[in-house]
Short mmCIF file of C-alpha atoms and ligand atoms in Angstrom, two decimals:
data_model
loop_
_atom_site.label_atom_id
_atom_site.label_comp_id
_atom_site.label_asym_id
_atom_site.label_seq_id
_atom_site.Cartn_x
_atom_site.Cartn_y
_atom_site.Cartn_z
CA MET A 1 -6.39 90.04 0.82
CA SER A 2 -6.17 90.57 4.54
CA LEU A 3 -4.39 88.17 6.84
CA THR A 4 -6.01 85.73 9.20
CA ASP A 5 -4.73 85.73 12.79
CA CYS A 6 -3.13 82.41 12.08
CA GLU A 7 -1.12 83.73 9.10
CA ARG A 8 -0.19 86.78 11.11
CA GLU A 9 1.34 84.65 13.79
CA ASP A 10 3.31 82.69 11.24
CA ALA A 11 6.06 85.22 10.44
CA GLY A 12 6.62 85.98 14.11
CA ALA A 13 6.15 82.41 15.36
CA SER A 14 8.55 80.78 12.90
CA PHE A 15 11.12 83.49 13.58
CA LEU A 16 10.85 83.07 17.36
CA ARG A 17 11.44 79.31 17.08
CA ASP A 18 14.64 79.82 15.04
CA ALA A 19 15.71 82.72 17.28
CA ALA A 20 15.60 80.42 20.31
CA ALA A 21 17.86 77.96 18.47
CA VAL A 22 20.34 80.79 17.70
CA ARG A 23 20.28 81.86 21.37
CA ASP A 24 21.02 78.29 22.48
CA ARG A 25 23.84 78.10 20.01
CA LEU A 26 25.41 81.37 21.17
CA TYR A 27 24.88 80.80 24.91
CA PRO A 28 26.50 81.99 27.18
CA ARG A 29 28.07 84.55 24.83
CA ARG A 30 26.23 87.77 24.01
CA PRO A 31 28.00 88.79 20.80
CA PHE A 32 27.51 92.11 19.05
CA CYS A 33 25.35 92.93 16.04
CA SER A 34 25.60 96.08 13.95
CA VAL A 35 22.85 97.12 11.53
CA LEU A 36 23.67 99.56 8.71
CA THR A 37 20.83 101.17 6.78
CA PHE A 38 20.79 102.69 3.29
CA GLY A 39 17.91 104.12 1.29
CA CYS A 40 14.35 105.00 2.12
CA GLN A 41 12.20 105.18 5.25
CA GLN A 42 10.86 101.71 4.54
CA ASN A 43 14.40 100.44 5.01
CA GLU A 44 14.71 102.44 8.25
CA ALA A 45 11.55 100.71 9.43
CA ASP A 46 12.81 97.27 8.33
CA SER A 47 16.08 97.93 10.17
CA GLU A 48 14.12 98.42 13.38
CA LYS A 49 12.86 94.88 12.84
CA LEU A 50 16.39 93.62 12.12
CA ARG A 51 17.56 95.17 15.41
CA GLY A 52 14.63 93.74 17.33
CA MET A 53 15.30 90.29 15.86
CA ALA A 54 19.03 90.53 16.64
CA LEU A 55 18.22 91.25 20.30
CA GLU A 56 15.80 88.31 20.34
CA MET A 57 18.54 86.02 18.97
CA GLY A 58 20.76 86.97 21.90
CA TYR A 59 22.96 89.62 20.29
CA GLN A 60 23.65 93.03 21.80
CA LEU A 61 23.56 96.03 19.49
CA THR A 62 26.54 98.17 18.56
CA ASP A 63 26.98 101.07 16.16
CA SER A 64 30.47 99.90 15.36
CA PRO A 65 30.83 97.22 12.64
CA GLU A 66 34.48 96.79 13.73
CA LYS A 67 33.24 95.41 17.05
CA ALA A 68 30.44 93.27 15.59
CA ASP A 69 30.09 89.50 15.27
CA LEU A 70 27.03 89.92 13.03
CA ILE A 71 26.82 92.76 10.49
CA LEU A 72 23.49 93.28 8.75
CA ILE A 73 23.59 95.69 5.81
CA ASN A 74 20.13 96.85 4.80
CA THR A 75 20.63 97.93 1.19
CA CYS A 76 18.94 100.11 -1.42
CA ALA A 77 18.75 99.32 -5.14
CA ILE A 78 16.93 102.38 -6.41
CA ARG A 79 19.99 103.97 -8.06
CA GLU A 80 23.33 102.56 -9.11
CA HIS A 81 25.21 104.99 -6.89
CA ALA A 82 23.59 103.51 -3.76
CA GLU A 83 24.53 99.99 -4.85
CA LEU A 84 28.15 100.83 -5.62
CA LYS A 85 28.53 102.48 -2.22
CA VAL A 86 27.30 99.34 -0.47
CA LEU A 87 29.55 97.08 -2.55
CA SER A 88 32.54 99.20 -1.61
CA ILE A 89 31.61 99.00 2.09
CA ILE A 90 31.23 95.22 1.88
CA GLY A 91 34.59 95.07 0.09
CA GLY A 92 36.12 96.92 3.04
CA TYR A 93 34.72 94.33 5.48
CA LYS A 94 37.01 91.65 4.04
CA HIS A 95 39.69 92.62 6.54
CA LEU A 96 37.18 92.41 9.42
CA ARG A 97 36.40 88.86 8.42
CA GLU A 98 40.13 88.06 8.28
CA LYS A 99 40.53 89.39 11.82
CA ASN A 100 37.43 87.57 13.05
CA PRO A 101 36.70 84.37 11.06
CA GLU A 102 33.49 83.94 13.08
CA LEU A 103 32.10 87.21 11.74
CA ILE A 104 28.77 86.80 9.93
CA ILE A 105 27.85 89.36 7.28
CA GLY A 106 24.29 89.39 5.93
CA VAL A 107 23.19 91.55 2.99
CA CYS A 108 19.53 92.46 3.45
CA GLY A 109 17.13 94.76 1.62
CA CYS A 110 16.54 95.48 -2.05
CA MET A 111 19.98 94.55 -3.43
CA ALA A 112 19.59 91.11 -1.91
CA ALA A 113 16.49 90.62 -4.05
CA GLU A 114 18.23 91.36 -7.34
CA ARG A 115 19.25 88.03 -8.79
CA HIS A 116 22.41 89.34 -10.46
CA ARG A 117 23.55 91.09 -7.27
CA ALA A 118 22.97 87.99 -5.13
CA GLU A 119 25.02 86.03 -7.67
CA GLN A 120 27.77 88.66 -7.61
CA LEU A 121 27.87 88.64 -3.79
CA LYS A 122 28.04 84.86 -3.76
CA MET A 123 30.86 84.62 -6.30
CA ARG A 124 32.95 87.70 -5.58
CA TYR A 125 32.41 88.50 -1.90
CA PRO A 126 33.30 85.41 0.14
CA GLN A 127 33.02 87.48 3.33
CA VAL A 128 29.22 87.62 2.82
CA SER A 129 27.41 84.75 4.56
CA PHE A 130 23.87 85.25 3.32
CA VAL A 131 21.38 87.45 1.53
CA LEU A 132 17.95 88.22 2.98
CA GLU A 133 15.31 89.80 0.76
CA PRO A 134 12.90 92.45 2.09
CA GLY A 135 10.02 89.97 2.04
CA GLU A 136 11.97 87.35 3.94
CA LEU A 137 12.75 89.23 7.16
CA SER A 138 11.29 86.46 9.28
CA MET A 139 13.97 84.10 7.88
CA LEU A 140 16.79 86.04 9.57
CA ALA A 141 17.33 83.60 12.42
CA SER A 142 17.30 80.62 10.07
CA ARG A 143 19.98 82.29 7.87
CA VAL A 144 22.08 83.10 10.96
CA LEU A 145 21.79 79.48 12.15
CA THR A 146 23.06 78.25 8.79
CA ALA A 147 25.92 80.77 8.92
CA LEU A 148 26.81 79.65 12.46
CA SER A 149 27.30 76.15 11.07
CA GLY A 150 29.74 77.55 8.51
CA LYS A 151 27.46 77.48 5.46
CA ARG A 152 26.48 80.34 3.15
CA SER A 153 22.93 80.93 1.83
CA PHE A 154 22.10 82.68 -1.45
CA LEU A 155 18.55 81.59 -2.05
CA TYR A 156 16.30 83.40 -4.47
CA THR A 157 12.65 83.77 -3.53
CA ASP A 158 10.22 84.97 -6.16
CA PRO A 159 8.67 88.13 -4.64
CA ALA A 160 5.29 86.77 -5.75
CA ASP A 161 5.76 83.97 -3.20
CA PHE A 162 6.59 86.20 -0.27
CA PRO A 163 4.51 85.45 2.77
CA HIS A 164 3.39 88.46 4.74
CA PRO A 165 6.81 89.75 5.73
CA THR A 166 6.73 91.29 9.18
CA GLU A 167 3.58 90.68 11.24
CA GLY A 168 4.49 89.58 14.75
CA LEU A 169 8.25 90.18 14.42
CA PRO A 170 10.11 91.88 17.25
CA GLN A 171 11.12 95.46 16.68
CA LYS A 172 13.61 97.82 18.33
CA ARG A 173 12.58 101.39 17.62
CA ILE A 174 15.22 104.08 17.68
CA GLY A 175 13.21 107.15 16.69
CA GLY A 176 12.26 108.32 20.21
CA HIS A 177 9.28 110.63 19.84
CA ARG A 178 9.02 109.95 16.08
CA ALA A 179 8.09 106.54 14.68
CA TRP A 180 7.57 104.75 11.37
CA VAL A 181 4.65 102.38 10.88
CA SER A 182 4.59 100.28 7.70
CA ILE A 183 1.03 99.89 6.54
CA MET A 184 1.75 98.05 3.30
CA TYR A 185 4.58 96.45 1.40
CA GLY A 186 5.46 96.19 -2.26
CA CYS A 187 4.19 98.06 -5.30
CA ASN A 188 1.96 97.28 -8.28
CA ASN A 189 2.69 100.35 -10.35
CA PHE A 190 5.68 99.43 -12.46
CA CYS A 191 6.86 102.93 -13.25
CA THR A 192 9.24 102.10 -16.09
CA TYR A 193 12.37 103.44 -14.34
CA CYS A 194 11.78 101.77 -10.99
CA ILE A 195 13.22 98.55 -9.55
CA VAL A 196 10.96 98.47 -6.48
CA PRO A 197 8.13 96.27 -7.83
CA TYR A 198 10.72 93.67 -8.86
CA VAL A 199 12.53 93.56 -5.53
CA ARG A 200 9.68 94.17 -3.10
CA GLY A 201 6.97 92.26 -4.94
CA ARG A 202 3.26 93.02 -5.22
CA GLU A 203 1.31 95.27 -2.86
CA LYS A 204 0.23 93.73 0.42
CA SER A 205 -1.67 95.80 2.95
CA ARG A 206 -1.50 95.07 6.66
CA PRO A 207 -4.83 94.48 8.38
CA SER A 208 -6.28 97.78 9.62
CA GLU A 209 -6.71 96.49 13.17
CA ALA A 210 -2.97 95.67 13.37
CA VAL A 211 -2.05 99.18 12.16
CA ILE A 212 -4.52 100.85 14.54
CA ALA A 213 -3.28 98.78 17.50
CA GLU A 214 0.34 99.70 16.69
CA VAL A 215 -0.40 103.42 16.39
CA ARG A 216 -2.46 103.38 19.60
CA GLU A 217 0.42 101.73 21.45
CA LEU A 218 2.90 104.30 20.11
CA VAL A 219 0.69 107.20 21.14
CA CYS A 220 0.25 105.66 24.62
CA SER A 221 4.02 105.37 24.95
CA GLY A 222 4.39 109.09 24.23
CA VAL A 223 5.34 109.10 20.53
CA LYS A 224 4.32 112.43 19.01
CA ASP A 225 4.89 112.04 15.28
CA ILE A 226 3.97 108.89 13.37
CA THR A 227 4.69 108.34 9.69
CA LEU A 228 2.65 105.68 7.90
CA LEU A 229 4.80 104.02 5.27
CA GLY A 230 4.18 102.31 1.96
CA GLN A 231 5.45 102.65 -1.62
CA ASN A 232 2.00 103.93 -2.53
CA VAL A 233 -0.08 104.38 0.62
CA ASN A 234 -3.02 105.65 -1.45
CA SER A 235 -3.68 102.14 -2.71
CA TYR A 236 -3.84 100.70 0.83
CA ARG A 237 -6.78 98.32 1.02
CA SER A 238 -7.90 95.95 3.77
CA ASP A 239 -11.37 96.17 5.27
CA CYS A 240 -11.06 99.90 4.56
CA ASP A 241 -9.19 102.20 2.18
CA PHE A 242 -6.41 104.65 3.04
CA ALA A 243 -8.69 107.66 3.61
CA ASP A 244 -10.76 105.60 6.08
CA LEU A 245 -7.68 104.23 7.81
CA LEU A 246 -6.27 107.72 8.25
CA ALA A 247 -9.58 109.03 9.60
CA ARG A 248 -9.78 106.12 12.07
CA LEU A 249 -6.20 106.70 13.23
CA ALA A 250 -6.91 110.40 13.68
CA GLU A 251 -9.65 109.46 16.17
CA ILE A 252 -7.12 107.94 18.58
CA PRO A 253 -7.03 110.25 21.62
CA GLY A 254 -3.76 112.07 22.36
CA ASP A 255 -1.51 114.88 21.24
CA PHE A 256 0.21 113.54 18.12
CA LEU A 257 0.61 114.05 14.38
CA LEU A 258 0.10 111.56 11.55
CA ARG A 259 2.20 111.70 8.41
CA PHE A 260 2.29 109.34 5.47
CA MET A 261 4.40 108.59 2.47
CA THR A 262 4.53 107.99 -0.42
CA SER A 263 1.43 109.05 -2.34
CA HIS A 264 0.97 108.37 -6.03
CA PRO A 265 -0.69 111.33 -7.79
CA LYS A 266 -2.96 109.01 -9.79
CA ASP A 267 -4.48 107.62 -6.57
CA VAL A 268 -5.11 110.72 -4.45
CA SER A 269 -8.85 110.43 -3.91
CA PRO A 270 -11.28 113.24 -3.01
CA ALA A 271 -11.95 111.30 0.21
CA LEU A 272 -8.27 111.44 1.14
CA ILE A 273 -8.08 115.17 0.39
CA SER A 274 -11.11 115.68 2.59
CA VAL A 275 -9.52 113.74 5.51
CA VAL A 276 -6.31 115.78 5.13
CA GLY A 277 -8.45 118.92 5.12
CA SER A 278 -10.58 118.06 8.11
CA CYS A 279 -8.39 116.14 10.60
CA PRO A 280 -6.05 118.38 12.61
CA LYS A 281 -4.03 115.34 13.65
CA VAL A 282 -3.08 114.70 10.03
CA ALA A 283 0.03 116.81 9.32
CA PRO A 284 -0.44 119.65 6.84
CA HIS A 285 2.18 118.13 4.54
CA PHE A 286 1.81 116.08 1.39
CA HIS A 287 4.67 114.33 -0.43
CA LEU A 288 3.50 113.99 -4.01
CA PRO A 289 6.19 112.79 -6.42
CA LEU A 290 5.83 114.55 -9.77
CA GLN A 291 8.82 112.85 -11.47
CA SER A 292 8.52 115.03 -14.60
CA GLY A 293 6.64 118.10 -15.76
CA SER A 294 6.36 116.81 -19.33
CA ASP A 295 3.28 114.82 -20.29
CA ALA A 296 5.27 112.91 -22.92
CA VAL A 297 7.84 111.82 -20.32
CA LEU A 298 5.16 110.96 -17.73
CA LYS A 299 3.60 108.67 -20.31
CA LYS A 300 6.92 106.93 -20.98
CA MET A 301 7.37 106.60 -17.23
CA ASN A 302 3.98 104.83 -17.04
CA ARG A 303 2.78 107.25 -14.37
CA HIS A 304 -0.92 107.36 -15.38
CA TYR A 305 -1.47 111.10 -14.76
CA ASP A 306 -0.72 114.26 -16.67
CA THR A 307 0.45 117.66 -15.54
CA GLU A 308 -3.07 119.06 -15.60
CA GLY A 309 -4.30 116.32 -13.26
CA TYR A 310 -1.31 116.87 -11.00
CA LEU A 311 -2.00 120.61 -10.78
CA ALA A 312 -5.66 119.95 -10.02
CA THR A 313 -4.66 117.70 -7.09
CA VAL A 314 -2.28 120.36 -5.75
CA ARG A 315 -5.01 123.00 -5.98
CA ALA A 316 -7.50 120.74 -4.20
CA LEU A 317 -5.00 120.05 -1.39
CA ARG A 318 -4.30 123.75 -0.93
CA GLU A 319 -7.98 124.55 -0.87
CA ALA A 320 -8.65 121.79 1.65
CA ARG A 321 -5.84 122.66 4.07
CA GLU A 322 -4.49 126.16 4.40
CA GLY A 323 -0.70 126.39 4.49
CA ILE A 324 -0.17 122.74 3.53
CA SER A 325 3.40 122.06 2.42
CA ILE A 326 3.89 120.10 -0.75
CA THR A 327 7.10 118.24 -1.48
CA SER A 328 8.07 116.13 -4.45
CA ASP A 329 10.52 113.79 -6.20
CA ILE A 330 11.76 114.66 -9.68
CA ILE A 331 13.94 112.65 -12.04
CA VAL A 332 16.07 114.42 -14.68
CA GLY A 333 17.65 112.77 -17.70
CA PHE A 334 15.01 110.09 -18.26
CA PRO A 335 15.72 108.40 -21.65
CA GLY A 336 14.52 110.60 -24.50
CA GLU A 337 13.98 113.67 -22.24
CA THR A 338 14.39 116.68 -24.57
CA ASP A 339 15.33 120.24 -23.67
CA ALA A 340 11.66 121.14 -24.11
CA ASP A 341 10.58 118.32 -21.75
CA PHE A 342 13.02 119.57 -19.14
CA GLU A 343 11.88 123.19 -19.58
CA ALA A 344 8.32 121.96 -18.97
CA THR A 345 9.51 120.42 -15.67
CA LEU A 346 11.16 123.69 -14.61
CA SER A 347 8.07 125.66 -15.47
CA LEU A 348 5.81 123.30 -13.52
CA VAL A 349 8.14 123.48 -10.53
CA ARG A 350 7.74 127.27 -10.57
CA GLU A 351 3.99 127.05 -11.07
CA VAL A 352 3.38 124.60 -8.20
CA GLY A 353 5.74 126.21 -5.70
CA PHE A 354 7.14 123.16 -3.89
CA ASP A 355 8.33 123.42 -0.30
CA MET A 356 11.08 120.94 -1.06
CA ILE A 357 12.13 118.78 -3.99
CA TYR A 358 14.22 115.61 -3.88
CA SER A 359 15.85 115.49 -7.29
CA PHE A 360 17.57 112.55 -8.91
CA ILE A 361 19.50 111.91 -12.10
CA TYR A 362 17.95 108.95 -13.89
CA SER A 363 19.87 105.75 -13.19
CA PRO A 364 19.18 102.76 -15.48
CA ARG A 365 18.09 99.71 -13.48
CA LYS A 366 18.69 96.28 -14.95
CA GLY A 367 15.41 94.51 -15.73
CA THR A 368 13.24 97.65 -15.86
CA PRO A 369 11.69 98.73 -19.21
CA ALA A 370 13.30 102.20 -19.26
CA ALA A 371 16.78 100.65 -19.11
CA GLU A 372 16.12 99.52 -22.70
CA TYR A 373 14.61 102.79 -23.92
CA PRO A 374 16.36 104.70 -26.71
CA GLY A 375 17.78 108.21 -26.33
CA PRO A 376 19.95 108.07 -23.23
CA VAL A 377 20.65 111.60 -22.02
CA PRO A 378 24.42 112.28 -21.92
CA SER A 379 25.75 112.59 -18.40
CA GLU A 380 26.92 116.21 -18.80
CA VAL A 381 23.46 117.23 -20.09
CA ALA A 382 21.77 115.43 -17.16
CA HIS A 383 24.10 117.14 -14.68
CA GLU A 384 23.50 120.54 -16.22
CA ARG A 385 19.72 119.95 -15.99
CA MET A 386 20.11 118.79 -12.42
CA ASN A 387 21.93 122.02 -11.47
CA ARG A 388 19.18 124.10 -13.05
CA LEU A 389 16.51 122.07 -11.26
CA LEU A 390 18.32 122.49 -7.93
CA ALA A 391 18.42 126.26 -8.46
CA ALA A 392 14.68 126.32 -9.25
CA ALA A 393 13.98 124.08 -6.23
CA ASP A 394 15.96 126.41 -3.94
CA GLU A 395 14.09 129.42 -5.18
CA SER A 396 10.76 127.63 -4.78
CA ALA A 397 11.65 126.57 -1.22
CA ARG A 398 12.76 130.11 -0.38
CA LEU A 399 9.48 131.60 -1.62
CA ARG A 400 7.48 129.04 0.36
CA ALA A 401 9.52 129.68 3.52
CA LEU A 402 9.36 133.50 3.45
CA PRO A 403 5.80 133.85 4.78
CA TYR A 404 6.80 131.93 7.92
CA ALA A 405 8.73 134.98 9.18
CA GLY A 406 6.66 136.60 11.94
CA ARG A 407 4.42 133.58 12.48
CA ILE A 408 4.11 131.52 15.64
CA CYS A 409 4.51 127.83 14.77
CA ARG A 410 4.11 124.62 16.68
CA VAL A 411 7.46 122.80 16.61
CA LEU A 412 8.19 119.24 17.71
CA VAL A 413 11.55 119.51 19.49
CA ASP A 414 14.07 116.94 18.20
CA SER A 415 17.54 117.72 19.54
CA PRO A 416 20.02 120.34 20.66
CA SER A 417 21.15 122.32 17.66
CA ARG A 418 23.88 120.60 15.65
CA ASP A 419 26.49 123.30 16.18
CA GLY A 420 26.26 122.62 19.92
CA ARG A 421 25.43 126.21 20.95
CA ALA A 422 23.83 126.27 24.41
CA GLY A 423 20.17 127.27 24.49
CA ILE A 424 19.54 126.50 20.81
CA MET A 425 17.30 123.55 19.96
CA SER A 426 16.15 122.11 16.61
CA GLY A 427 12.82 120.66 15.59
CA ARG A 428 10.22 120.61 12.85
CA THR A 429 6.97 122.42 12.22
CA ASP A 430 3.81 120.43 11.51
CA THR A 431 4.49 121.19 7.84
CA GLY A 432 7.90 119.52 8.19
CA LYS A 433 10.14 122.60 8.11
CA LEU A 434 13.39 122.55 10.08
CA VAL A 435 13.48 125.18 12.85
CA HIS A 436 16.42 126.27 15.03
CA PHE A 437 15.27 128.28 18.01
CA SER A 438 16.51 129.70 21.28
CA THR A 439 14.91 128.49 24.48
CA GLY A 440 15.58 127.90 28.15
CA ASN A 441 13.96 124.44 27.95
CA GLU A 442 16.17 121.75 26.43
CA THR A 443 13.62 118.93 26.73
CA VAL A 444 13.13 117.01 23.46
CA GLY A 445 9.98 115.23 22.29
CA ARG A 446 7.62 118.04 23.27
CA PHE A 447 5.69 120.54 21.17
CA ALA A 448 7.00 124.10 21.53
CA SER A 449 5.44 127.34 20.39
CA VAL A 450 8.09 129.20 18.41
CA LYS A 451 8.03 132.73 17.03
CA ILE A 452 9.80 132.61 13.66
CA GLU A 453 12.11 135.58 13.18
CA ARG A 454 13.99 134.65 10.02
CA ALA A 455 13.16 132.32 7.14
CA GLU A 456 15.66 130.76 4.77
CA ALA A 457 14.95 128.21 2.03
CA PHE A 458 15.73 125.16 4.17
CA ALA A 459 15.66 126.44 7.75
CA LEU A 460 13.63 128.77 9.94
CA TYR A 461 15.08 130.59 12.96
CA GLY A 462 13.18 131.81 16.01
CA THR A 463 12.59 131.97 19.76
CA GLU A 464 10.33 129.83 21.94
CA MET A 465 7.33 131.71 23.30
CA PRO A 466 6.74 131.49 27.05
N1 5AD R 501 16.69 106.64 -11.28
C1 5AD R 501 16.60 107.82 -10.60
N2 5AD R 501 15.68 108.05 -9.66
C2 5AD R 501 14.82 107.05 -9.37
N3 5AD R 501 13.82 106.98 -8.48
C3 5AD R 501 13.26 105.76 -8.56
N4 5AD R 501 13.89 105.01 -9.49
C4 5AD R 501 14.86 105.81 -10.00
C5 5AD R 501 15.86 105.61 -11.00
N5 5AD R 501 15.96 104.46 -11.68
C6 5AD R 501 13.41 108.11 -7.64
C7 5AD R 501 11.95 108.51 -7.88
C8 5AD R 501 11.26 108.01 -6.64
C9 5AD R 501 12.36 108.19 -5.61
C10 5AD R 501 12.16 107.43 -4.35
O1 5AD R 501 13.51 107.73 -6.28
O2 5AD R 501 11.88 109.91 -7.97
O3 5AD R 501 10.10 108.76 -6.32
FE1 SF4 R 502 8.63 102.77 -7.91
FE2 SF4 R 502 6.51 103.88 -9.12
FE3 SF4 R 502 6.14 101.96 -7.25
FE4 SF4 R 502 7.00 104.40 -6.51
S1 SF4 R 502 5.00 103.93 -7.46
S2 SF4 R 502 7.84 102.40 -5.83
S3 SF4 R 502 8.29 104.99 -8.25
S4 SF4 R 502 7.14 101.71 -9.25
#
């Protein structure tokens, strides 16, 4: 369902009303707000909204939570490790609250949408003033108002009831010449290991005209690299599908690149492959999470594709776009994963030749089907598999990087090199590879032509061409 203009105004309009009330309440002070972000790019994008909303409420931004009067922690629930880290950080903020009793701490993001976590925060973390689920961003000012009157809010909204979360909300971008644009929210896929559909609710696509207007504005303001975001962008649907949307965005005049993530292998359509193959403004990079190279495990994960189908998609992408880089996510230690299943994953990794793999040890998530599956893989076995996968991933990345040596690549310049050496800048190729190169021009946010002299698995080294 696409939004009417009236609904679109609602999120922004109701927020702006509450934000004005917060501003009145704070006036003439301009206290500080610090936003901390964990997890995926979607959270990075949501944090830009949190920052924009904080400014609108009359706060000034600071990177230092110690200095802040409002701390917003944008959390991730995808693995237990991420949750424990956040809980320990919140625990550490107890002393900040003791020093500054006016301090407001809000827990936002996916953890806030887990009922048991919200309950835990309410009962065991008195320093937390409110939770704010990913679908409720527009309620930020209302939660802050309640907190300013000394009350705590731990409401639970059923994700199914989420209104459209972000249309019309203010936003403070921090990416410079790179930008995120959310094109849809939520997920309908219910992979059996994954918490996302429970905490972010069902898929909702933004209207295409809103996405196109946003991208056009970014390009006009000089942004060079735009990543379209969604849990499964391939199932985007408004008045057009994702392939059409991408093709329409690629028609916007200007010198820029379009990226997108994440794609679900079951939904990569021939039309999408053809757009990736034929539009130079679409980056020659495809993130295609495999998760496992065993058909039996893929079935238990509820992924709706098999290894043969996956390989066929990879082949089609490589035929459509020469030199395309393919990256992936892989989980090891899924319940019941046998040695043979894991060997099948390793062998598929070698067969595909990924440019980069993000690998994860399976983490049981309360409320997901896989958390109840038999055959948990012992931790030492999972770690041993992880180490073997990392070695295979390194080798695969090295083999994919080698042919870059000697080539001239277009590189979007991001920053001076991290080690601070004068005359060395860092950036990324259109395929997403990190490049360190020597140059006399230290301007960032421009495309440079770089001759690659040396290629390592995760970095290329070269010199800018005149
Ligand atoms: N355990 C480990 N990894 C997970 N991912 C999602 N859920 C889990 C989990 N419960 C991984 C998947 C996904 C990536 C974003 O995180 O590989 O693609
Ligand atoms: Fe999670 Fe699967 Fe949805 Fe990705 S597609 S967010 S892994 S349920």
